[in-house]
mmCIF file of C-alpha atoms and ligand atoms in Angstrom:
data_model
loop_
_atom_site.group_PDB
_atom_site.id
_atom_site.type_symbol
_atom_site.label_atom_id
_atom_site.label_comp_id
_atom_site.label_asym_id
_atom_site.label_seq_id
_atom_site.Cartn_x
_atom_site.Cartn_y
_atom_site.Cartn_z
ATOM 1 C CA UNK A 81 -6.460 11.808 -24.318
ATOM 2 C CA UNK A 82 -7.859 10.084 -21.614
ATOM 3 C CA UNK A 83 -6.381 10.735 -17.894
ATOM 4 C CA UNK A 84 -6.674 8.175 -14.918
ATOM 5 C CA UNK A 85 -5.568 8.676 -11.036
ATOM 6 C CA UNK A 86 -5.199 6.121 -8.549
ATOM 7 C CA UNK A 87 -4.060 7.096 -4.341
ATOM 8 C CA UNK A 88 -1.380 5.933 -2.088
ATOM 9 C CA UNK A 89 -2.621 3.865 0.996
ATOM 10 C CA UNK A 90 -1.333 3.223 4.449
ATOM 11 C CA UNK A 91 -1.635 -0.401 6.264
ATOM 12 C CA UNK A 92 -3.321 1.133 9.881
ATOM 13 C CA UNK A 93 -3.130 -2.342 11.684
ATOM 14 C CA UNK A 94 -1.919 -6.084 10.251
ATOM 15 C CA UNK A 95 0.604 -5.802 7.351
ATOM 16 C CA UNK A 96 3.086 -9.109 7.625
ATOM 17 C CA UNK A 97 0.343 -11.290 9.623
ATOM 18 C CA UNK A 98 -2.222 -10.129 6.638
ATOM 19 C CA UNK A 99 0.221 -12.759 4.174
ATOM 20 C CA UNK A 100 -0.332 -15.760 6.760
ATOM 21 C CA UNK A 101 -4.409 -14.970 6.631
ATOM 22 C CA UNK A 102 -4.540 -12.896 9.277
ATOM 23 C CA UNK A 103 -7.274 -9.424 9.015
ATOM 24 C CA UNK A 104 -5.673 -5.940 8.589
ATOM 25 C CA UNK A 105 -6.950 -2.391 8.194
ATOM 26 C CA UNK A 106 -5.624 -0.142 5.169
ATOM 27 C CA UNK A 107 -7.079 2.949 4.144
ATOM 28 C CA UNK A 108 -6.346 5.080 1.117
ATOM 29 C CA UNK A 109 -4.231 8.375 1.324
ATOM 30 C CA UNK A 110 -5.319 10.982 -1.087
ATOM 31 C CA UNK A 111 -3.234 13.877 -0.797
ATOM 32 C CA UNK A 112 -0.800 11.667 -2.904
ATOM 33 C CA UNK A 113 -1.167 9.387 -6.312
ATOM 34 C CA UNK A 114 -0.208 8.209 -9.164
ATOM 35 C CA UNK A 115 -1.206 9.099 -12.459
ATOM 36 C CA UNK A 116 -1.931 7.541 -16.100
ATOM 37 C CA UNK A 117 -2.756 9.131 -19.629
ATOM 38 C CA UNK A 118 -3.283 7.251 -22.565
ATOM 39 C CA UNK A 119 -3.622 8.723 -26.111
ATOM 40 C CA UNK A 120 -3.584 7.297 -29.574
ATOM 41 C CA UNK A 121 -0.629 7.199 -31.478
ATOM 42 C CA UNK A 122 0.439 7.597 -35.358
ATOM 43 C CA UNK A 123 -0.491 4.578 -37.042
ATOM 44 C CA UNK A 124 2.171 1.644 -36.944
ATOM 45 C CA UNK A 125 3.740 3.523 -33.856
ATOM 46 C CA UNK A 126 2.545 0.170 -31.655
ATOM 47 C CA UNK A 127 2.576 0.757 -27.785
ATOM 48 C CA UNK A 128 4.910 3.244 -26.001
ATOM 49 C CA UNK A 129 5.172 3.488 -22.454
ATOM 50 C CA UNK A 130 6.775 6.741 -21.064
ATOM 51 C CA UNK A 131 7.949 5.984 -17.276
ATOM 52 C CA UNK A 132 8.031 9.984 -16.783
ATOM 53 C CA UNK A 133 9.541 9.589 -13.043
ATOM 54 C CA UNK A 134 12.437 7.175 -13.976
ATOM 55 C CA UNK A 135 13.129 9.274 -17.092
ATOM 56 C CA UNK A 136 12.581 6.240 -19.254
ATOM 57 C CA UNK A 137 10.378 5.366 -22.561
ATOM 58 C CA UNK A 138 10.477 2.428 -24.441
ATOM 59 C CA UNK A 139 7.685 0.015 -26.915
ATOM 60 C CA UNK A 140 5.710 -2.321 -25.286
ATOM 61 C CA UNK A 141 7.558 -4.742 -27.889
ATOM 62 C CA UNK A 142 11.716 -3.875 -26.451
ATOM 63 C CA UNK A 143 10.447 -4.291 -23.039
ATOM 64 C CA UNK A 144 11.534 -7.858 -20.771
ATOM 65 C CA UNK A 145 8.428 -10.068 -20.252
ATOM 66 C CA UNK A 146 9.303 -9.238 -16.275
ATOM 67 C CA UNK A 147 8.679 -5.946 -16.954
ATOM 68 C CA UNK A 148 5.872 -4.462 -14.808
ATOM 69 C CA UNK A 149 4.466 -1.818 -16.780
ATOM 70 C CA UNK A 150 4.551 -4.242 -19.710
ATOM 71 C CA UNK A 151 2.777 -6.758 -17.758
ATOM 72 C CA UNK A 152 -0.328 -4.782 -16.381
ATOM 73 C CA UNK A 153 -1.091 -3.099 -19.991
ATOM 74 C CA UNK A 154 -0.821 -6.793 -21.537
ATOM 75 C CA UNK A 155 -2.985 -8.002 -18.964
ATOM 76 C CA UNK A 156 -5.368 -5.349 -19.257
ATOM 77 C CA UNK A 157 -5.553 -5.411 -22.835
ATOM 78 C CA UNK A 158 -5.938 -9.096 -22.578
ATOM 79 C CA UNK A 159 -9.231 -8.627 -19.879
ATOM 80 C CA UNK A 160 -10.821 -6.356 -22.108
ATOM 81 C CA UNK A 161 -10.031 -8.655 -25.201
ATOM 82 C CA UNK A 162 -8.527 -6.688 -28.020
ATOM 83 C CA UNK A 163 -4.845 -7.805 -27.986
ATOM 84 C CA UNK A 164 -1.959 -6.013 -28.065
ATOM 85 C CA UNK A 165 -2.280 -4.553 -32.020
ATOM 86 C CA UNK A 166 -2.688 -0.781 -31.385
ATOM 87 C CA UNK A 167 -0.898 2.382 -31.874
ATOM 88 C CA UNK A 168 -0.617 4.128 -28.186
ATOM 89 C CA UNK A 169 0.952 6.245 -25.696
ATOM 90 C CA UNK A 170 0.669 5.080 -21.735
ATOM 91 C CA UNK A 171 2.524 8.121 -19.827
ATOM 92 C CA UNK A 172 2.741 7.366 -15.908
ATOM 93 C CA UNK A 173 3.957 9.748 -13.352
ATOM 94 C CA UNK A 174 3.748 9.251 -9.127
ATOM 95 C CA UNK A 175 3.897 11.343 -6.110
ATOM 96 C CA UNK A 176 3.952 8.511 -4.319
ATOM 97 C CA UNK A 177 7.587 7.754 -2.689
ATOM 98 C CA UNK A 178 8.514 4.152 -4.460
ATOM 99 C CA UNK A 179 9.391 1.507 -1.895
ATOM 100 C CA UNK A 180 8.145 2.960 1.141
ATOM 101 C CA UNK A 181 5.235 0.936 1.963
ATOM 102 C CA UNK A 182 2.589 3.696 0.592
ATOM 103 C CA UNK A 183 1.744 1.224 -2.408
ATOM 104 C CA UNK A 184 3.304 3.226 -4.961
ATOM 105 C CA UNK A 185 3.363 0.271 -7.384
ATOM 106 C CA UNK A 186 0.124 -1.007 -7.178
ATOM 107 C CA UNK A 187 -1.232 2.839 -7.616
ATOM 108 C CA UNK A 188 0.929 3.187 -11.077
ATOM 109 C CA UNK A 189 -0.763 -0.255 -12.349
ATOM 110 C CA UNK A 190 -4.809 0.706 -11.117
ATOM 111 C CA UNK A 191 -4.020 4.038 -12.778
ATOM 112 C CA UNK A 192 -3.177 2.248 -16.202
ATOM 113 C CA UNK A 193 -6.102 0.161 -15.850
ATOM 114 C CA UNK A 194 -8.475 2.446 -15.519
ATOM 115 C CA UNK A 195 -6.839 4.898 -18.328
ATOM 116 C CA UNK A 196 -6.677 1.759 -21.010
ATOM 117 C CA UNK A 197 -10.278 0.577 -19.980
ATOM 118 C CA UNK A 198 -11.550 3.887 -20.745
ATOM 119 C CA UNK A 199 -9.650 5.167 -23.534
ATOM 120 C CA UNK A 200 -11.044 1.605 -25.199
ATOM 121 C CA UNK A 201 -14.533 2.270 -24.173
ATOM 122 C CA UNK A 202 -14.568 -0.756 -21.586
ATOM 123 C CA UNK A 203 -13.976 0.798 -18.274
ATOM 124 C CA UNK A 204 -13.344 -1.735 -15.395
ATOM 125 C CA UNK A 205 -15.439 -2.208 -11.981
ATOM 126 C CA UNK A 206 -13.256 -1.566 -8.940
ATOM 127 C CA UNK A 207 -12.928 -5.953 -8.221
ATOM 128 C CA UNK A 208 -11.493 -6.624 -12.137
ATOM 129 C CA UNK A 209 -9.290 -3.489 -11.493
ATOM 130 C CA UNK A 210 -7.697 -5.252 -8.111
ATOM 131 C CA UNK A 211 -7.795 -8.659 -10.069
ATOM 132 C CA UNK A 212 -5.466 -7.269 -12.668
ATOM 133 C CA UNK A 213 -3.287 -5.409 -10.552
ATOM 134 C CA UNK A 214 -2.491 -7.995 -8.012
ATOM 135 C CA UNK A 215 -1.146 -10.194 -10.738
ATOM 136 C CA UNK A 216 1.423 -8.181 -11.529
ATOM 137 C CA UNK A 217 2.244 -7.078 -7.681
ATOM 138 C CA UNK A 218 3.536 -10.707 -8.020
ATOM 139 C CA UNK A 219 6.338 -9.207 -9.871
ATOM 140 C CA UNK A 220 6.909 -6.930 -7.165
ATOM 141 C CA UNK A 221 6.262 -8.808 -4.197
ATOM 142 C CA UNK A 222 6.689 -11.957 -4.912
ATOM 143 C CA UNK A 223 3.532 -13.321 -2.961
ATOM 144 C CA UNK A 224 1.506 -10.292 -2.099
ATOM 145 C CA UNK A 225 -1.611 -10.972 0.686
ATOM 146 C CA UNK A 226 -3.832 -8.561 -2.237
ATOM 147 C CA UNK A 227 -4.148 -5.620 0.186
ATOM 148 C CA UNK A 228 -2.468 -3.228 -1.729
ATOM 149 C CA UNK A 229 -4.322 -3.856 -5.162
ATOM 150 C CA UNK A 230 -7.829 -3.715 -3.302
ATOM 151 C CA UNK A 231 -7.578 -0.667 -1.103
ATOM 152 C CA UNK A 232 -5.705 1.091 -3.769
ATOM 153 C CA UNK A 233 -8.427 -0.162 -6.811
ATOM 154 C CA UNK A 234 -11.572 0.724 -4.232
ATOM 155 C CA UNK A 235 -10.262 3.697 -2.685
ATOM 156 C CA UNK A 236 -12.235 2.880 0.731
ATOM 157 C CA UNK A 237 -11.380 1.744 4.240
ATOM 158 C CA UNK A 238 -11.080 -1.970 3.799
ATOM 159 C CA UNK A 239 -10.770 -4.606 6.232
ATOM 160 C CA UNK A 240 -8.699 -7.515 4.625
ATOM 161 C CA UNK A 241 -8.299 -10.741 4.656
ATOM 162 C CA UNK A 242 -6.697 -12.946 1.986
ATOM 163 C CA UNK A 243 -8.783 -14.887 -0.135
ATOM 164 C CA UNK A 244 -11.828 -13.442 1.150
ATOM 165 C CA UNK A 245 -14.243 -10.860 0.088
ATOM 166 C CA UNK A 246 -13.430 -7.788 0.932
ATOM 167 C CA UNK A 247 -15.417 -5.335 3.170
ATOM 168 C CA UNK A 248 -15.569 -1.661 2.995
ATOM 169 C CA UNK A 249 -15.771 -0.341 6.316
ATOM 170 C CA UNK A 250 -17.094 3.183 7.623
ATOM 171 C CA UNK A 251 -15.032 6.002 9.326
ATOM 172 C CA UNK A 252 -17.125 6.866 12.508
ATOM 173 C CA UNK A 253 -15.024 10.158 13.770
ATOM 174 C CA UNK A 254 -12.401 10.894 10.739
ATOM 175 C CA UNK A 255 -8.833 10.014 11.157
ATOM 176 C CA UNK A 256 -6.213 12.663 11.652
ATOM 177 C CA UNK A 257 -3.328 10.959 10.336
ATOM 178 C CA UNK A 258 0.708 11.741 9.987
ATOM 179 C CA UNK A 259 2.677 9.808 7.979
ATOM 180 C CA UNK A 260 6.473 10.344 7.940
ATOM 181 C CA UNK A 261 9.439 9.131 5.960
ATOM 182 C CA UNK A 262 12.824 7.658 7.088
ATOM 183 C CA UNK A 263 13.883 8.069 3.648
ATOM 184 C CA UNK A 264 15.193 4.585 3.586
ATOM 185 C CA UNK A 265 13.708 2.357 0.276
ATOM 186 C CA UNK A 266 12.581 -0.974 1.326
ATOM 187 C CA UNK A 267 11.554 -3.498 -1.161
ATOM 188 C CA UNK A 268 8.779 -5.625 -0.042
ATOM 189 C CA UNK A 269 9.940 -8.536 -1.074
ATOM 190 C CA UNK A 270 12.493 -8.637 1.015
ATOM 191 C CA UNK A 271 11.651 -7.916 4.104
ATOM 192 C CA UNK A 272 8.393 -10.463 3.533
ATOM 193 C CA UNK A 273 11.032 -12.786 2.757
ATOM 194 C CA UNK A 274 12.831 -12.500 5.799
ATOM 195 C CA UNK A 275 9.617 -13.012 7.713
ATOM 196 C CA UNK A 276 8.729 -16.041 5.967
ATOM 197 C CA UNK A 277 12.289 -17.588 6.655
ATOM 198 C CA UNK A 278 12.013 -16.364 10.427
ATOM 199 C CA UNK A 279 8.651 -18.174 10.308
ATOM 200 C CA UNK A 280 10.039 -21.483 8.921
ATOM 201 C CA UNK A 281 12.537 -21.568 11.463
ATOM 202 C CA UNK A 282 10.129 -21.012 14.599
ATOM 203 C CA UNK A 283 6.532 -21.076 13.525
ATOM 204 C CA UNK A 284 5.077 -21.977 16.822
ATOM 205 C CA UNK A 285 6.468 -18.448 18.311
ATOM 206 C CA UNK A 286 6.027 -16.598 14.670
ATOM 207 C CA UNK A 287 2.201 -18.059 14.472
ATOM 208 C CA UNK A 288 1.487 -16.352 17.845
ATOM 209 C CA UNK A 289 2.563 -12.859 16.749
ATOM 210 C CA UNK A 290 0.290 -13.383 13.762
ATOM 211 C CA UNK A 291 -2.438 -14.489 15.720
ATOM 212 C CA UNK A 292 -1.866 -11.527 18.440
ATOM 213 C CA UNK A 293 -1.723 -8.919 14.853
ATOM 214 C CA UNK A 294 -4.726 -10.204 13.405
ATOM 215 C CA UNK A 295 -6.660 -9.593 16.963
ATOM 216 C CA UNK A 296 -5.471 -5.940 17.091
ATOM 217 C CA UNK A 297 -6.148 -5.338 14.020
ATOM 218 C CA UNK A 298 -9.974 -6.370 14.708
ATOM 219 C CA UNK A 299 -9.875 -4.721 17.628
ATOM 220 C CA UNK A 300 -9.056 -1.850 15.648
ATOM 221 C CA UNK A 301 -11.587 -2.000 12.687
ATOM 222 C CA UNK A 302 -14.154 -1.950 15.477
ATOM 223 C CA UNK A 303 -12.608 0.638 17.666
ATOM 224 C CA UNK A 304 -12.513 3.125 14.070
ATOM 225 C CA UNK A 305 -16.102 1.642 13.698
ATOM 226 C CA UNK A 306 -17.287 2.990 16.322
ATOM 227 C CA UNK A 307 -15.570 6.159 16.981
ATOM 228 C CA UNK A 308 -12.766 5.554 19.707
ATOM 229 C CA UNK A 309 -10.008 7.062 18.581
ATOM 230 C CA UNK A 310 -8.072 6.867 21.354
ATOM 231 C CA UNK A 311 -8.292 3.273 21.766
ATOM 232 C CA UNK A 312 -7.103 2.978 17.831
ATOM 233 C CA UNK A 313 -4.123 5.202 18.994
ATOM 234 C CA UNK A 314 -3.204 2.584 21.617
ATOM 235 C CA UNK A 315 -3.734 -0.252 19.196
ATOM 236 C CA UNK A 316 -1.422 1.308 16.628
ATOM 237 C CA UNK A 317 1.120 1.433 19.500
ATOM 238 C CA UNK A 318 0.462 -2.481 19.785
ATOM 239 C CA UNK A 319 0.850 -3.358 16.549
ATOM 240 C CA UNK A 320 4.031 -1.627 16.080
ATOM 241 C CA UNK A 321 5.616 -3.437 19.354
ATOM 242 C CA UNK A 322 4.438 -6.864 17.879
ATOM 243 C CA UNK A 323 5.790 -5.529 14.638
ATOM 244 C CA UNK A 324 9.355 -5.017 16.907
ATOM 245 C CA UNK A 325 9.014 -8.611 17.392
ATOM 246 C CA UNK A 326 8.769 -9.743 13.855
ATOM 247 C CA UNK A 327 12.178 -8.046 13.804
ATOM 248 C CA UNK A 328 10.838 -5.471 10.853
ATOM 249 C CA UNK A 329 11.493 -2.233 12.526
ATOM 250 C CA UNK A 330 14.723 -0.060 11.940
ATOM 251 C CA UNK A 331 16.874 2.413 14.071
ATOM 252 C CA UNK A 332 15.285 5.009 12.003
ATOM 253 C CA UNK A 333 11.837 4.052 12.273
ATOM 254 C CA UNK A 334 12.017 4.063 15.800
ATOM 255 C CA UNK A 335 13.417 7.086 16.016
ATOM 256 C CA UNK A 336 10.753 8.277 13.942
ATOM 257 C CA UNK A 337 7.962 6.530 16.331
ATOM 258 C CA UNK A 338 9.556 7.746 19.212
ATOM 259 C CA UNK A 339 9.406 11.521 18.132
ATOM 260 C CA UNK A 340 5.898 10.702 17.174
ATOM 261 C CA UNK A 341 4.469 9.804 20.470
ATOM 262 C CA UNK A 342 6.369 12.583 22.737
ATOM 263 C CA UNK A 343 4.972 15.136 20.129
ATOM 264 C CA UNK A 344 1.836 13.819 21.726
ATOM 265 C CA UNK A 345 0.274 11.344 18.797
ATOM 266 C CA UNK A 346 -2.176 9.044 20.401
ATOM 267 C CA UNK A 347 -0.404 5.841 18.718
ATOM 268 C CA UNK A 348 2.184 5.540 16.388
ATOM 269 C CA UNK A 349 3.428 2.517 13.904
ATOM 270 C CA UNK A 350 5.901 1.634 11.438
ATOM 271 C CA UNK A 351 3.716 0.853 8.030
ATOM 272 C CA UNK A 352 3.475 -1.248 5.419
ATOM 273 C CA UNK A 353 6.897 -3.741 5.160
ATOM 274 C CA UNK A 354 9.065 -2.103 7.163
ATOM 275 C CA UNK A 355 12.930 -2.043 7.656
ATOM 276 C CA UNK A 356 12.396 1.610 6.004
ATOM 277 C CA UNK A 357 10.077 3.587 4.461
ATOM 278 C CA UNK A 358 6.670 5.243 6.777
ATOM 279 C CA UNK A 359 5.711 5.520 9.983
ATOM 280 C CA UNK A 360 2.013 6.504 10.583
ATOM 281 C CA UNK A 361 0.819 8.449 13.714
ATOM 282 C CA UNK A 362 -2.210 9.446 14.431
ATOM 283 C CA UNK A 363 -2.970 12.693 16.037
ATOM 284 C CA UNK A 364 -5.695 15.188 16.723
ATOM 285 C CA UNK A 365 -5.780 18.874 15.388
ATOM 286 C CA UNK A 366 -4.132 19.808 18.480
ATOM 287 C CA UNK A 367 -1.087 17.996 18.560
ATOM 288 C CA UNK A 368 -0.765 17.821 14.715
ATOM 289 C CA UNK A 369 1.358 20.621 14.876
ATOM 290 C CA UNK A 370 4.006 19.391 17.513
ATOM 291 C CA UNK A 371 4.084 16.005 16.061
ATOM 292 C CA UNK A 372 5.028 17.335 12.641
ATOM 293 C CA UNK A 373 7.987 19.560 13.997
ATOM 294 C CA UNK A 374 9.175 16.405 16.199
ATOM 295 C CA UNK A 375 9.317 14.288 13.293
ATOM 296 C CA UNK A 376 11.132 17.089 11.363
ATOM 297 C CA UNK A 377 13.621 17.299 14.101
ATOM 298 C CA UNK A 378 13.954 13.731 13.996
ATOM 299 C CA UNK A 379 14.738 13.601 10.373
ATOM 300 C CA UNK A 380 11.639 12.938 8.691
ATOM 301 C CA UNK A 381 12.400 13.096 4.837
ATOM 302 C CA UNK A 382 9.080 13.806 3.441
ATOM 303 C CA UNK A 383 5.816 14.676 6.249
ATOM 304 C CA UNK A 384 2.525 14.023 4.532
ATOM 305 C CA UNK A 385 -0.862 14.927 6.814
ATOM 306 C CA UNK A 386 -3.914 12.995 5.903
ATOM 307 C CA UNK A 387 -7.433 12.444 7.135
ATOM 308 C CA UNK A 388 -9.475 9.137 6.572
ATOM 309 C CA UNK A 389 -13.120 8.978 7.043
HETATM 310 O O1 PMV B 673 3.684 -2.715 0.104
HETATM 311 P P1 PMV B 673 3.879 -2.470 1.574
HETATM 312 O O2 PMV B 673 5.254 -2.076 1.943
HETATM 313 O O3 PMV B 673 2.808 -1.636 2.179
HETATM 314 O O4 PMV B 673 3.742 -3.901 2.311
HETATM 315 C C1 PMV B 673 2.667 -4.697 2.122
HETATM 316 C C2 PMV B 673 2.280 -5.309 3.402
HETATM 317 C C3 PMV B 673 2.829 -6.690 3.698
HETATM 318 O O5 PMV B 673 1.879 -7.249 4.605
HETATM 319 C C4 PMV B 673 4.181 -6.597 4.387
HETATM 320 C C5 PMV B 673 2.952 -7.585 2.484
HETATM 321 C C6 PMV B 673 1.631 -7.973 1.850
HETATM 322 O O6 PMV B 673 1.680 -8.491 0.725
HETATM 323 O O7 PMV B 673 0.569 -7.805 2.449
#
């Protein structure tokens, strides 16, 4: 049997402007992740994926071509270039919270990659990995900027920007980071859409909150660059007013950001899509305390604690 992991991730400055080609800042999140196994089956038995979270197995053959597990082991099998004749058993199971921006699909497809390019003796560099998995966040997403897939597939600080190379970045002083949940699900896709259409009605006004993102969020690569974390804390407090503006926060994730930052966080920000899912604030080992209990008391579904660098 072979076994493959892949983390959650966090967007720390730039998600929305990252689709229009602005930079943004994600960093992976360890503490939770998804996990693949593949063995070999009886022969004849063809493919079986086992969706152990949604309670659901079914043959690679049954499932819709929309299907995204189907997709990413097609593709993958397709990369390494051995077709879809074998007798196997993909089980996936997540800790990662589905829908609420900690990239909990993109996580269950690098996990199958790397468990099918192993278990075939072809395993994948990090690049192929993201290349395969942002294909099928198209399923998900609909037109994903690629920041999931790469953070997720090269589980290091990156510092994004579409259709460019990517570049790892280092942690000076690490990152102290809370990230809490409204409990609310909120599909990507939609709130991107709902950008986009905001966009196509008023671009000149829409283009300028991109452009202002993409500056914090450069100002904030450099600022985790070179150490200054409260100057990142006040950036992340930036981002998630400009974030206000793009009409993408929620009662509830204010509420959350709010309890956040008079628990003492040095900055705090919706993450990822937003409408739902996390906040992230970022905190020392001082306040961490405090700003967990605040975020409790505000109703905080899940409270994960995680440090980057
Ligand atoms: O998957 P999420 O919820 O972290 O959102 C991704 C970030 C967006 O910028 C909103 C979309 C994208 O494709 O980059």
């Amino acid at each position: 049997m072979t076994v493959a992991y892949a983390p959650g991730k966090v967007i720390l400055f730039g998600e929305h402007a990252v689709v229009y080609g602005q930079p943004a800042v994600a960093v992976p999140v360890t503490q939770v992740q998804a996990r693949a196994t593949v063995e070999t089956s009886p022969e004849g038995q063809g493919i079986t994926i086992i969706a152990e979270n949604l309670k659901q197995s079914y043959s690679l053959e049954q499932a819709p071509p929309d299907d995204a597990l189907r997709a990413i082991v097609v593709s993958t099998l397709e990369h390494i270039g051995v077709g879809t004749k074998h007798d196997l058993t993909i089980t996936i199971s997540s800790t990662i919270p589905i829908a609420r921006g900690l990239g909990s699909g993109a996580a269950v497809s690098t996990a199958i990659v790397r468990a099918l390019g192993r278990h075939l003796g072809h395993p994948l560099s990090s690049q192929a990995i993201s290349n395969l998995v942002y294909e099928t966040e198209k399923i998900h997403h609909g037109t994903p900027s690629g920041i999931d897939n790469t953070v997720i597939a090269f589980e290091k600080p990156v510092y994004f920007i579409r259709d460019r190379k990517i570049e790892i970045f280092s942690v000076k002083s690490p990152l102290l980071l809370v990230i809490a949940d409204t409990g609310i699900a909120s599909p990507t896709r939609i709130a991107v859409t709902h950008v986009r259409q905001a966009w196509e009605r008023e671009r000149e006004k829409y283009e300028e909150l991109f452009d202002e993102i993409g500056t914090v969020a450069e100002m904030g690569r450099q600022a985790i660059e070179r150490g200054e974390t409260e100057t990142v804390g006040r950036l992340m407090n930036e981002n998630h007013r400009l974030l206000r503006l793009l009409c993408v926060s929620s009662p509830e994730l204010e509420g959350l950001v709010e309890a956040a930052r008079e628990g003492g966080a040095l900055g705090a920000k919706l993450s990822g899509a937003g409408r739902g899912g996390n906040i992230i604030a970022l905190v020392t080992q001082e306040t961490r305390s405090r700003v967990e209990l605040m975020l409790r008391l505000a109703g905080a579904k899940g409270v994960v604690v995680s440090e980057v660098g």
